PDB file of C-alpha atoms in Angstrom:
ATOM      1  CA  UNK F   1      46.050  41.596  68.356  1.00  0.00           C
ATOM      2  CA  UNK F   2      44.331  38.487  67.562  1.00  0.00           C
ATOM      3  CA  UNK F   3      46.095  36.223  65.480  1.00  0.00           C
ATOM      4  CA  UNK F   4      43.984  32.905  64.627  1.00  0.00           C
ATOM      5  CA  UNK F   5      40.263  33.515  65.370  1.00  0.00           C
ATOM      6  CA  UNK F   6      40.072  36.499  62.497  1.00  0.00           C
ATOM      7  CA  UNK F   7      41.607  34.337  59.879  1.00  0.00           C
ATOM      8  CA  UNK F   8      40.369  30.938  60.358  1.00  0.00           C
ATOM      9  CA  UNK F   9      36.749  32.437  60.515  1.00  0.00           C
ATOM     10  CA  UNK F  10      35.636  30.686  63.478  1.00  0.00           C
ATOM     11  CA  UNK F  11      36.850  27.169  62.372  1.00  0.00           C
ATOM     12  CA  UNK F  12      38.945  24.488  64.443  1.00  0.00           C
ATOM     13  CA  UNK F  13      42.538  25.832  64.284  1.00  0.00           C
ATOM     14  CA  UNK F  14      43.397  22.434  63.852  1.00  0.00           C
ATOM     15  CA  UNK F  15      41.734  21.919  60.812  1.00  0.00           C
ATOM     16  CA  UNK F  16      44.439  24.439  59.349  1.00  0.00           C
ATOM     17  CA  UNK F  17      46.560  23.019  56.228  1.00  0.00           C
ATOM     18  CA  UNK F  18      49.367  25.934  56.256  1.00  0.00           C
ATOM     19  CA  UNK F  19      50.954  27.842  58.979  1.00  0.00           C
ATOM     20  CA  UNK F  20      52.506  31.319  57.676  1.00  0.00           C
ATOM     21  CA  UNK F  21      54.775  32.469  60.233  1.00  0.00           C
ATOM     22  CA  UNK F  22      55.859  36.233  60.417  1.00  0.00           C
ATOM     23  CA  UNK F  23      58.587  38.657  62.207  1.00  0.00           C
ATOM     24  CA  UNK F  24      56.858  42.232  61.930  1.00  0.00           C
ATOM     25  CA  UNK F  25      53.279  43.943  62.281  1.00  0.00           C
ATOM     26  CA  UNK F  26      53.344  45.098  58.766  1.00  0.00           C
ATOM     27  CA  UNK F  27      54.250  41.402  57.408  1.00  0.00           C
ATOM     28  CA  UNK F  28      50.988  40.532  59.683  1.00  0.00           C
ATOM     29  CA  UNK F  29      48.902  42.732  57.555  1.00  0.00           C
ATOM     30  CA  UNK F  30      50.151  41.643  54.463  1.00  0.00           C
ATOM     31  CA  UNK F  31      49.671  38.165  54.805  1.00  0.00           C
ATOM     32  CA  UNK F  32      46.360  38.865  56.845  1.00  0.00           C
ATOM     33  CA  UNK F  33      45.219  40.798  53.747  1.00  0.00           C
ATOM     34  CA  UNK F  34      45.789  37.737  51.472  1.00  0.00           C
ATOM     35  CA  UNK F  35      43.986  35.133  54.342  1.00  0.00           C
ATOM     36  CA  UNK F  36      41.063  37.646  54.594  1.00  0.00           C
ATOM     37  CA  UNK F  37      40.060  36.931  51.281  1.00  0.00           C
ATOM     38  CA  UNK F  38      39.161  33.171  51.496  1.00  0.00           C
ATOM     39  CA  UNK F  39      41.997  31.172  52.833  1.00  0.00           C
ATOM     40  CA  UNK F  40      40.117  30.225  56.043  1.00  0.00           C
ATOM     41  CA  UNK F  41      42.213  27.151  56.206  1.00  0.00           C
ATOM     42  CA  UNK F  42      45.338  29.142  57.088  1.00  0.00           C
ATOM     43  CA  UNK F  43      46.810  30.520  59.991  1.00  0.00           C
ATOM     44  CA  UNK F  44      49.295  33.392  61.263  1.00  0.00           C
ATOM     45  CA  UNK F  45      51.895  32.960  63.776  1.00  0.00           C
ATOM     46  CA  UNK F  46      53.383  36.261  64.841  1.00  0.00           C
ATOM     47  CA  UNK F  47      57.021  36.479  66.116  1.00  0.00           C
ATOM     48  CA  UNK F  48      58.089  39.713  67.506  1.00  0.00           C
ATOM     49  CA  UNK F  49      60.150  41.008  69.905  1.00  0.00           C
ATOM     50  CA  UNK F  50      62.090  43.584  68.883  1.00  0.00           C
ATOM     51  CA  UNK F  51      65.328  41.951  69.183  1.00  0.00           C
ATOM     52  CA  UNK F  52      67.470  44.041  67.005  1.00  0.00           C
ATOM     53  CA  UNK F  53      67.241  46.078  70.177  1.00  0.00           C
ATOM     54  CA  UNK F  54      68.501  46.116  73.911  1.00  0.00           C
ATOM     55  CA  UNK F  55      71.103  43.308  75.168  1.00  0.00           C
ATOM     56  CA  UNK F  56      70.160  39.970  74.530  1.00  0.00           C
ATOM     57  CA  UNK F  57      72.495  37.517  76.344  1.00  0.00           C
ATOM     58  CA  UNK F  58      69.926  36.370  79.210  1.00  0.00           C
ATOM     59  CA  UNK F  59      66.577  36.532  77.327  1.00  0.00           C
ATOM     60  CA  UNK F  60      65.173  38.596  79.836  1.00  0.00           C
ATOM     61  CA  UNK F  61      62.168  40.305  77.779  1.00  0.00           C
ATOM     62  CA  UNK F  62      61.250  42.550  80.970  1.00  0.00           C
ATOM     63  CA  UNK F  63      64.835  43.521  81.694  1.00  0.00           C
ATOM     64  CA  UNK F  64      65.744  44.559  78.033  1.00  0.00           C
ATOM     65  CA  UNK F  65      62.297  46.344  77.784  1.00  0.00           C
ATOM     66  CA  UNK F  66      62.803  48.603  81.079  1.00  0.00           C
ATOM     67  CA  UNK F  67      66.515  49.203  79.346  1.00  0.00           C
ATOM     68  CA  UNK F  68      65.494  50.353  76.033  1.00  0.00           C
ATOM     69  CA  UNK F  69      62.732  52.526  77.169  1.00  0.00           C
ATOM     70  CA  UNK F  70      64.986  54.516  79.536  1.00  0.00           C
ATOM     71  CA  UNK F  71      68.505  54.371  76.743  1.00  0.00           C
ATOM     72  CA  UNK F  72      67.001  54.112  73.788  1.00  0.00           C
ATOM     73  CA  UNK F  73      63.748  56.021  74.499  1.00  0.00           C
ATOM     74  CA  UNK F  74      61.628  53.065  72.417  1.00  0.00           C
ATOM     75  CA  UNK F  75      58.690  51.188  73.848  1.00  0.00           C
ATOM     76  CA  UNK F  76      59.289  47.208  72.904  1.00  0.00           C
ATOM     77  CA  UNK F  77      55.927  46.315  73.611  1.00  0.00           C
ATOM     78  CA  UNK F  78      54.851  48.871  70.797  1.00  0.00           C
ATOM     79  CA  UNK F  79      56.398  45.897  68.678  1.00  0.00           C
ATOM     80  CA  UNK F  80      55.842  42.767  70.420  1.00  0.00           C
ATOM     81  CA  UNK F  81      52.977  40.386  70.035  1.00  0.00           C
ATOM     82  CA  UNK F  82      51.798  36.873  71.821  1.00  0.00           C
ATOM     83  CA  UNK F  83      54.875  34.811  71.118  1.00  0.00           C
ATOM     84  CA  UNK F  84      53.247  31.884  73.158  1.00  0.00           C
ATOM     85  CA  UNK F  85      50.371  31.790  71.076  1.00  0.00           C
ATOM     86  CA  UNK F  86      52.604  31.883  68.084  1.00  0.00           C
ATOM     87  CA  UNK F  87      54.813  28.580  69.905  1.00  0.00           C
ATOM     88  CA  UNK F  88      51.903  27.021  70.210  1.00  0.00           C
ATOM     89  CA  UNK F  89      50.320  27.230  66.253  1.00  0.00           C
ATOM     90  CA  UNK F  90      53.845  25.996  65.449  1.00  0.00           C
ATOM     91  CA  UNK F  91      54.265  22.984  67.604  1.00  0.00           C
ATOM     92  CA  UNK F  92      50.621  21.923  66.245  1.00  0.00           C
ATOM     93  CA  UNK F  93      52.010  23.121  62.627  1.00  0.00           C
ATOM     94  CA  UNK F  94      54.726  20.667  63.193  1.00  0.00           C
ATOM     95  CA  UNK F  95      52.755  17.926  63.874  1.00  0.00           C
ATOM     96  CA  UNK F  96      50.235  17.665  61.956  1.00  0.00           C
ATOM     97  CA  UNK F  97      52.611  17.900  58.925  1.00  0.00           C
ATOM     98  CA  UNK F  98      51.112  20.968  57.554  1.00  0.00           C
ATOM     99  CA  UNK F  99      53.336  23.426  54.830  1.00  0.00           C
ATOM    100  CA  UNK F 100      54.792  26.116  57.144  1.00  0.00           C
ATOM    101  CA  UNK F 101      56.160  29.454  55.505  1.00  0.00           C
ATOM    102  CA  UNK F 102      58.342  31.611  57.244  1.00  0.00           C
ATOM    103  CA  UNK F 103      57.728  35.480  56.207  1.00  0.00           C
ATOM    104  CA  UNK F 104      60.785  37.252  56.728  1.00  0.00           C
ATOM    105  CA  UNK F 105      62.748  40.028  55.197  1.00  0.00           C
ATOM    106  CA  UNK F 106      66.212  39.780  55.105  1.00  0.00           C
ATOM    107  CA  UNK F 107      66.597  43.418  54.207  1.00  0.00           C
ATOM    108  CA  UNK F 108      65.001  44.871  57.675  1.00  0.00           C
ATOM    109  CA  UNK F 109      66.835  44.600  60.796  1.00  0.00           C
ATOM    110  CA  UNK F 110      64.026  44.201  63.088  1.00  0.00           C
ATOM    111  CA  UNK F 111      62.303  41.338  61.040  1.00  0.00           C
ATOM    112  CA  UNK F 112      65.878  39.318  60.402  1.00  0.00           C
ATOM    113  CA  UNK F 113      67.004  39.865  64.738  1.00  0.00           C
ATOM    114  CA  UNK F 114      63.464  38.082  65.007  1.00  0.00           C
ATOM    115  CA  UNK F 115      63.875  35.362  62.824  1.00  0.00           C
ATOM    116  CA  UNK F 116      67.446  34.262  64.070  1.00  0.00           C
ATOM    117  CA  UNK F 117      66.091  34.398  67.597  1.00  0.00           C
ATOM    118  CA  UNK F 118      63.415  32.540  66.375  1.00  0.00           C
ATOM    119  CA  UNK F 119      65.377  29.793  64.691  1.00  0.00           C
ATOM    120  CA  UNK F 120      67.966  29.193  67.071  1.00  0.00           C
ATOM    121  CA  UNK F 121      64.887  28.059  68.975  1.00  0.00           C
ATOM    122  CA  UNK F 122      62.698  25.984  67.233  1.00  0.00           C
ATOM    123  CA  UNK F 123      65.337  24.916  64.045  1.00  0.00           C
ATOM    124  CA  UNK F 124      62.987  25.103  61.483  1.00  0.00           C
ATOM    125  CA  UNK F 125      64.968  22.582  58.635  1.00  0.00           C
ATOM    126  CA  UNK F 126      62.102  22.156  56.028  1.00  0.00           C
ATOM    127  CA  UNK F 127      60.172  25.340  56.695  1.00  0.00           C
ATOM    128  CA  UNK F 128      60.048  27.612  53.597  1.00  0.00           C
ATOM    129  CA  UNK F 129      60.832  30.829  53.317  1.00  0.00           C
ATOM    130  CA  UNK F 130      59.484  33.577  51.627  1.00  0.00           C
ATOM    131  CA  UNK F 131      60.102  37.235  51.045  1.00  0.00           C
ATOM    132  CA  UNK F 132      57.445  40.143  52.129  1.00  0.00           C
ATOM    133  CA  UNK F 133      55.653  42.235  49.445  1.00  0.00           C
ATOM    134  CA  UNK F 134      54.368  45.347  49.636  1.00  0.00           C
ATOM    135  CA  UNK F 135      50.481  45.779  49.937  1.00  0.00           C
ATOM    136  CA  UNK F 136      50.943  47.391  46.780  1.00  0.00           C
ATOM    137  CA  UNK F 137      51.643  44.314  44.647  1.00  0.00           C
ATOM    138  CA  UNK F 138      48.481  42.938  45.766  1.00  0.00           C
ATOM    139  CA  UNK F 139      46.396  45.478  44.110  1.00  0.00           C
ATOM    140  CA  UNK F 140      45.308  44.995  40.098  1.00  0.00           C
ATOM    141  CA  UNK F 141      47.416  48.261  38.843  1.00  0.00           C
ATOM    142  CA  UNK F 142      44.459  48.565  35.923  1.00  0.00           C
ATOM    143  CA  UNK F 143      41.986  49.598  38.829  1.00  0.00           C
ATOM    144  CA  UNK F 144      42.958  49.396  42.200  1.00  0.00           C
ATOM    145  CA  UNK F 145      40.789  46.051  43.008  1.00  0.00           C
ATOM    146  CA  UNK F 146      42.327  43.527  44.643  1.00  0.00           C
ATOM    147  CA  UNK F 147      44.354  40.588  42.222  1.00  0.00           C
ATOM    148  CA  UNK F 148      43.049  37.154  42.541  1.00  0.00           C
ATOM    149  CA  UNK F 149      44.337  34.840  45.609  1.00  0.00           C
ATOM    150  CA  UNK F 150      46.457  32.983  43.443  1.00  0.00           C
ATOM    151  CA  UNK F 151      49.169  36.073  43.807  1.00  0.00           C
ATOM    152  CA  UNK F 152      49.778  34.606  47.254  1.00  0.00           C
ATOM    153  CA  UNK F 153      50.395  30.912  45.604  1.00  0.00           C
ATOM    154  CA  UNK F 154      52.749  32.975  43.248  1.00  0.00           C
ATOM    155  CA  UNK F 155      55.041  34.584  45.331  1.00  0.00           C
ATOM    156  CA  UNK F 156      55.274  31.574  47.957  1.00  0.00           C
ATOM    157  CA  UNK F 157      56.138  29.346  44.942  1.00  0.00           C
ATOM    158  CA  UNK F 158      59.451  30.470  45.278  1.00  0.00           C
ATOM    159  CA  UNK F 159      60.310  30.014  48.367  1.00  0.00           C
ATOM    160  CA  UNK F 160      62.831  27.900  49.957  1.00  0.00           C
ATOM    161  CA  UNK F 161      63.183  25.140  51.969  1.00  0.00           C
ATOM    162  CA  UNK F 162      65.543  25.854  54.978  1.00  0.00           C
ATOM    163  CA  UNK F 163      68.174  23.503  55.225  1.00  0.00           C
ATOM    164  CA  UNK F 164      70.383  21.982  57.793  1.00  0.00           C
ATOM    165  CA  UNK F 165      73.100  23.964  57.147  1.00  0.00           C
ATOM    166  CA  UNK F 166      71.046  26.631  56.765  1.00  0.00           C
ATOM    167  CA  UNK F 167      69.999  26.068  60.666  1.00  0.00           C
ATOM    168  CA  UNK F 168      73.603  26.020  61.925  1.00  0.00           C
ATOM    169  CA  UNK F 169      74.371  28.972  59.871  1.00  0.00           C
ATOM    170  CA  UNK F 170      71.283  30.815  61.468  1.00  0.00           C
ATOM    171  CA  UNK F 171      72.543  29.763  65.295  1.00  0.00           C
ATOM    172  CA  UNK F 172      76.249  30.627  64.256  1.00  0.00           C
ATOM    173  CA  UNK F 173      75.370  33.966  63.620  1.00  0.00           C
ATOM    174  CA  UNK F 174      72.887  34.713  66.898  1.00  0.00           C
ATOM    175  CA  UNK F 175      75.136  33.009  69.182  1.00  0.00           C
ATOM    176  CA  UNK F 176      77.766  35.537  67.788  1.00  0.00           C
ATOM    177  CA  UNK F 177      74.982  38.749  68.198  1.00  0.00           C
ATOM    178  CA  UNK F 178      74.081  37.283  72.017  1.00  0.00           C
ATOM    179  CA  UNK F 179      77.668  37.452  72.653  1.00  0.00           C
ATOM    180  CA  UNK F 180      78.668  40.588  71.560  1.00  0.00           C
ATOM    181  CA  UNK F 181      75.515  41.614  73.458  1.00  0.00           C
ATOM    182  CA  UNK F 182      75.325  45.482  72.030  1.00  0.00           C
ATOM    183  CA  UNK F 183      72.461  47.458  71.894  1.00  0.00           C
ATOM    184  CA  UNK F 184      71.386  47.490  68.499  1.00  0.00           C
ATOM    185  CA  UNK F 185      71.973  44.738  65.705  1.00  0.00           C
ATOM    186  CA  UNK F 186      72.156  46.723  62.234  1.00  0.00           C
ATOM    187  CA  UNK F 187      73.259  46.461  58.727  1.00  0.00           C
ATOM    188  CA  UNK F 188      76.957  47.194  58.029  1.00  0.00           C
ATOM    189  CA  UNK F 189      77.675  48.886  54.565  1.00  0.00           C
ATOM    190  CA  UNK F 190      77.887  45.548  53.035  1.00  0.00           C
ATOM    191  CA  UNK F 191      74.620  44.287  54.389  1.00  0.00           C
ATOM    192  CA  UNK F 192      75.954  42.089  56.914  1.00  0.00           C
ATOM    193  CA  UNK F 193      73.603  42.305  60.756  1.00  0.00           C
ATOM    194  CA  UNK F 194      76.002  43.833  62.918  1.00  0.00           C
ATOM    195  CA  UNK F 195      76.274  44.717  66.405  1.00  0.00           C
ATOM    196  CA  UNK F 196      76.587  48.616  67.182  1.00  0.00           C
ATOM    197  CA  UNK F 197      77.512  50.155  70.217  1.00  0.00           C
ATOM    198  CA  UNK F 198      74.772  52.801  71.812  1.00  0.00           C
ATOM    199  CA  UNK F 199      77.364  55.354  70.972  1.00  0.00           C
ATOM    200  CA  UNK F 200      78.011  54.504  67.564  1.00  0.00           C
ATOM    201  CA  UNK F 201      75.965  57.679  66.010  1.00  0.00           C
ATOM    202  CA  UNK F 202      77.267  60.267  68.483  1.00  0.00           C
ATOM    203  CA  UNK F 203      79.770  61.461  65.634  1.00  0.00           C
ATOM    204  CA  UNK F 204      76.672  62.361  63.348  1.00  0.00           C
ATOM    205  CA  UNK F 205      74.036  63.683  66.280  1.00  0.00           C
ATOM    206  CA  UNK F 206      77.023  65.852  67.376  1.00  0.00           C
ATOM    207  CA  UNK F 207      77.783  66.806  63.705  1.00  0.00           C
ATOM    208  CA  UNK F 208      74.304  68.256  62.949  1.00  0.00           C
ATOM    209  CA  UNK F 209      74.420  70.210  66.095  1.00  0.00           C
ATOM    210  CA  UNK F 210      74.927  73.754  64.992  1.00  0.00           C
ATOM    211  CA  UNK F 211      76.077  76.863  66.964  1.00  0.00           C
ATOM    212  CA  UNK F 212      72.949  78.523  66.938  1.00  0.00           C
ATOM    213  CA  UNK F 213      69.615  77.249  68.985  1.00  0.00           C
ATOM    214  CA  UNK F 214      67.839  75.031  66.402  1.00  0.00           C
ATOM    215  CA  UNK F 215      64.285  73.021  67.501  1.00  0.00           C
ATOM    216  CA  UNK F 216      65.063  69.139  68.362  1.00  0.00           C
ATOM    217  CA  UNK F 217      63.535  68.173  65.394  1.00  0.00           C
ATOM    218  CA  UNK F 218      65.413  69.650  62.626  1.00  0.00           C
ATOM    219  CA  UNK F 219      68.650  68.231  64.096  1.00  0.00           C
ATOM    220  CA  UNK F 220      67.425  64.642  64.035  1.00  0.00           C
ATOM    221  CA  UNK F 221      65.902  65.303  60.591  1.00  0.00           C
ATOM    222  CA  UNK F 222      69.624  66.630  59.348  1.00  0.00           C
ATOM    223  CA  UNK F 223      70.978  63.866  61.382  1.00  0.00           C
ATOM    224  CA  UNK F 224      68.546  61.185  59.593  1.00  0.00           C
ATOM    225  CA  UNK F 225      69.475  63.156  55.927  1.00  0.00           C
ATOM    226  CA  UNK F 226      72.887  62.378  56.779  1.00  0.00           C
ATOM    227  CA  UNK F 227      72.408  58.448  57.370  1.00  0.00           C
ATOM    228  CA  UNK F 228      69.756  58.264  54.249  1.00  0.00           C
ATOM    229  CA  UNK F 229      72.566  59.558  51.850  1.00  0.00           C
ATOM    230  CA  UNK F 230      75.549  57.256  52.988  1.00  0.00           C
ATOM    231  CA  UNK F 231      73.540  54.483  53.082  1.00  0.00           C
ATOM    232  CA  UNK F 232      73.912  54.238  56.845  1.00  0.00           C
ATOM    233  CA  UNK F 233      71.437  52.464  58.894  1.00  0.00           C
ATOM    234  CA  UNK F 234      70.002  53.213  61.927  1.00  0.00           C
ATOM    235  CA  UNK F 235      68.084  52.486  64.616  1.00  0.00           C
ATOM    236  CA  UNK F 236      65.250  55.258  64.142  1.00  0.00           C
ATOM    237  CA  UNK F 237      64.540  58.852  65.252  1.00  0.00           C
ATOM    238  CA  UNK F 238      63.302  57.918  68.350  1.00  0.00           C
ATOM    239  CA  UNK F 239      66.283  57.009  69.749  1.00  0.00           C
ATOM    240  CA  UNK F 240      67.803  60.313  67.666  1.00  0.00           C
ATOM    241  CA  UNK F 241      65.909  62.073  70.469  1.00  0.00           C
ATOM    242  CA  UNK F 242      66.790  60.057  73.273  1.00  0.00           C
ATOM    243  CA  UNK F 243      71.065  60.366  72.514  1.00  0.00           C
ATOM    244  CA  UNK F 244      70.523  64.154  71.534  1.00  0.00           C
ATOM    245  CA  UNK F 245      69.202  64.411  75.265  1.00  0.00           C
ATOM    246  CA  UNK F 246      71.761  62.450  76.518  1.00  0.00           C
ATOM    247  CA  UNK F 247      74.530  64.248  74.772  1.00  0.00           C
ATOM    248  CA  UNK F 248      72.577  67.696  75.795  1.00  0.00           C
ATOM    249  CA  UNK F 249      73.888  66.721  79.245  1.00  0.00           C
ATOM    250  CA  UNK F 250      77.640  64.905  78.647  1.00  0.00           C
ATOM    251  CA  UNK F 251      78.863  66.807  75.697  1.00  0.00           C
ATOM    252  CA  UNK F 252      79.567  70.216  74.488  1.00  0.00           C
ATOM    253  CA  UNK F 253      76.210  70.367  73.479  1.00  0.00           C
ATOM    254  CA  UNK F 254      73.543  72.567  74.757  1.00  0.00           C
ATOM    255  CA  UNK F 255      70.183  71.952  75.685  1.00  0.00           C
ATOM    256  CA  UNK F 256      67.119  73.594  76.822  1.00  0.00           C
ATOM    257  CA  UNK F 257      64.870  70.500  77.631  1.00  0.00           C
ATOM    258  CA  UNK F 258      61.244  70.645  77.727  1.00  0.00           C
ATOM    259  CA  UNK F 259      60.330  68.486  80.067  1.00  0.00           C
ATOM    260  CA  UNK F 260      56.789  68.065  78.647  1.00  0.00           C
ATOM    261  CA  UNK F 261      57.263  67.918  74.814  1.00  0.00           C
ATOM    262  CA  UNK F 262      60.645  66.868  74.007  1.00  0.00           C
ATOM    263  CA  UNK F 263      60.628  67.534  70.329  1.00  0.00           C
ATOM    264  CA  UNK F 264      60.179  71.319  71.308  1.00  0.00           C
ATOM    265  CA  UNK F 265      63.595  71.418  73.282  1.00  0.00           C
ATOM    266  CA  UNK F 266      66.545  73.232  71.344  1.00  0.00           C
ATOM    267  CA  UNK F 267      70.012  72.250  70.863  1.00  0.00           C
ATOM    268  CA  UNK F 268      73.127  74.003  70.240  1.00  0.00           C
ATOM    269  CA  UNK F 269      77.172  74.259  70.180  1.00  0.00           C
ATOM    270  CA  UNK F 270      78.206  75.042  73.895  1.00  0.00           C
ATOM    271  CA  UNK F 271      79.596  78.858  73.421  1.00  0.00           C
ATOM    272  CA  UNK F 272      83.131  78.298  74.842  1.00  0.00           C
ATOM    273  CA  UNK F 273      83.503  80.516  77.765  1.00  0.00           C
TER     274      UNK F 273
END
C-alpha cells in the first residue's frame, strides 16, 4: 500500500509540515480519510508488524512469520506494511523539525506491541500522541457528509507530548515482553499487555468441545462467547482454529479434519473406550 504519493498529491515529500505516524491498517484509513480531504502537506508513516504475535527476542521478521503461520495459523504479512519507508519519513520528520503525531491505541494489543517496538527504537521524546477515532466520528450525524477538517485539528489538540520518562517507561516494558519471549502479548483483566503462553486458552477450546460431533465453527464461536463475556482477550479465531486442530490430535478431543476446508472439520469428546 502506498503511503506518501496518495496523500501528498504528487508534491515533494519534503515539503511536508506534519508527519502522522500509525500502528494498524485501520488507523491508516482513518487518518488517510482526514489527509484526503486537503491536507496535502501531510504525510503517513505506517508501522506494522504484528508484534503482539510470535517470539520476539531476535527480531527476526522471517523467522517469527514462518512460526506463526504454521502455530498460530495467522499470516503476518496480512498485517505488515513498508516499515523502511515509514524509517525513512521519520528520520526526514525529525529533521526538518516538523510536528510528528503518533496514532496509537492503547486499548488494542496489536497497535500498542507496535508502538513499544517502535519506540524502543527510535525514542520518540517530543512526539505527540494521539488516540484513534472511529470513521464514524468523522461523519456530520445531521446527514452523513463529511465534518469539516478542523475535526482532525480537534482531536490532535489533545494530544501529548511523550516524555523522557515516558521513553524509559516504554523500553522497560518491551525489554520485559522480548524477554519473556511468549507467543502472544495480550491484555490481562486489569488492562496491563501481558505475555501468554500458546497454551493459555486450551482450558476454554477444550471446554466448548462437546460430546457430540459439532462443525469447527460453532466451537470457536462458543469458545469466542466465552472470552467476550469474561472480558478475556484473545488472540482471534484464527488461531481458535489452528489450537482446536492441534488439540484434535494431542488431547481427548476428536477430530475429523478436512484437509481442504478446515472450518468444515468436526470436533468432539473422545468416547472413552
Amino acid at each position: 500500500m502506498k503511503t506518501d504519493a496518495e496523500i501528498t498529491d504528487g508534491r515533494n515529500p519534503r515539503g511536508a509540515k506534519c508527519l502522522n505516524v500509525v500502528f494498524s491498517d485501520d488507523s491508516y484509513h482513518m487518518v488517510q480519510k482526514f489527509l484526503k480531504i486537503g491536507r496535502g502537506h501531510e504525510e503517513i508513516a505506517v508501522v506494522t508488524g504484528g508484534y503482539h504475535l510470535g517470539h520476539i527476542n531476535n527480531d527476526n521478521y522471517a523467522k517469527r512469520r514462518a512460526w506463526v503461520k504454521v502455530n498460530l495459523g495467522i499470516d503476518l504479512d496480512d498485517m505488515t506494511m513498508d516499515v523502511d519507508q515509514s524509517d525513512i519519513l521519520f528520520e526526514m520528520a525529525t529533521g526538518g523539525n516538523h510536528d510528528i503525531f503518533a496514532w496509537v491505541d492503547f486499548s488494542c494489543p496489536a497497535e500498542y506491541a507496535n508502538f513499544l517496538h517502535w519506540s524502543s527504537r527510535k525514542k520518540p521524546v517530543g512526539v505527540f500522541v494521539v488516540k484513534p477515532i472511529p470513521l464514524s466520528m468523522s461523519q456530520d450525524p445531521r446527514g452523513g457528509e463529511d465534518r469539516d477538517i478542523s475535526s482532525l485539528d480537534y482531536v490532535r489538540s489533545s494530544a501529548n507530548a511523550i516524555q523522557q520518562e515516558d521513553v524509559e517507561k516504554f523500553e522497560s516494558l518491551w525489554k520485559i515482553l522480548e524477554t519473556e519471549n511468549s507467543a502472544f502479548r495480550l491484555f490481562d483483566g486489569a488492562g496491563q499487555l501481558r505475555s501468554v503462553k500458546i497454551d493459555a486458552f486450551d482450558d476454554v477450546l477444550a471446554g466448548s468441545v462437546r460430546f457430540k460431533w459439532e462443525l469447527m465453527p460453532t466451537v470457536v464461536l462458543r469458545a469466542m462467547n466465552e472470552c467476550w463475556s469474561s472480558g478475556r482477550c484473545f488472540p482471534g479465531d484464527l488461531f481458535f482454529y489452528k489450537r482446536l486442530a492441534w488439540l484434535g490430535e494431542n488431547s481427548n478431543i476428536e477430530i475429523k479434519m478436512d484437509i481442504n476446508d478446515i472450518t468444515r472439520s468436526e470436533l468432539r469428546i473422545r468416547a472413552s473406550t
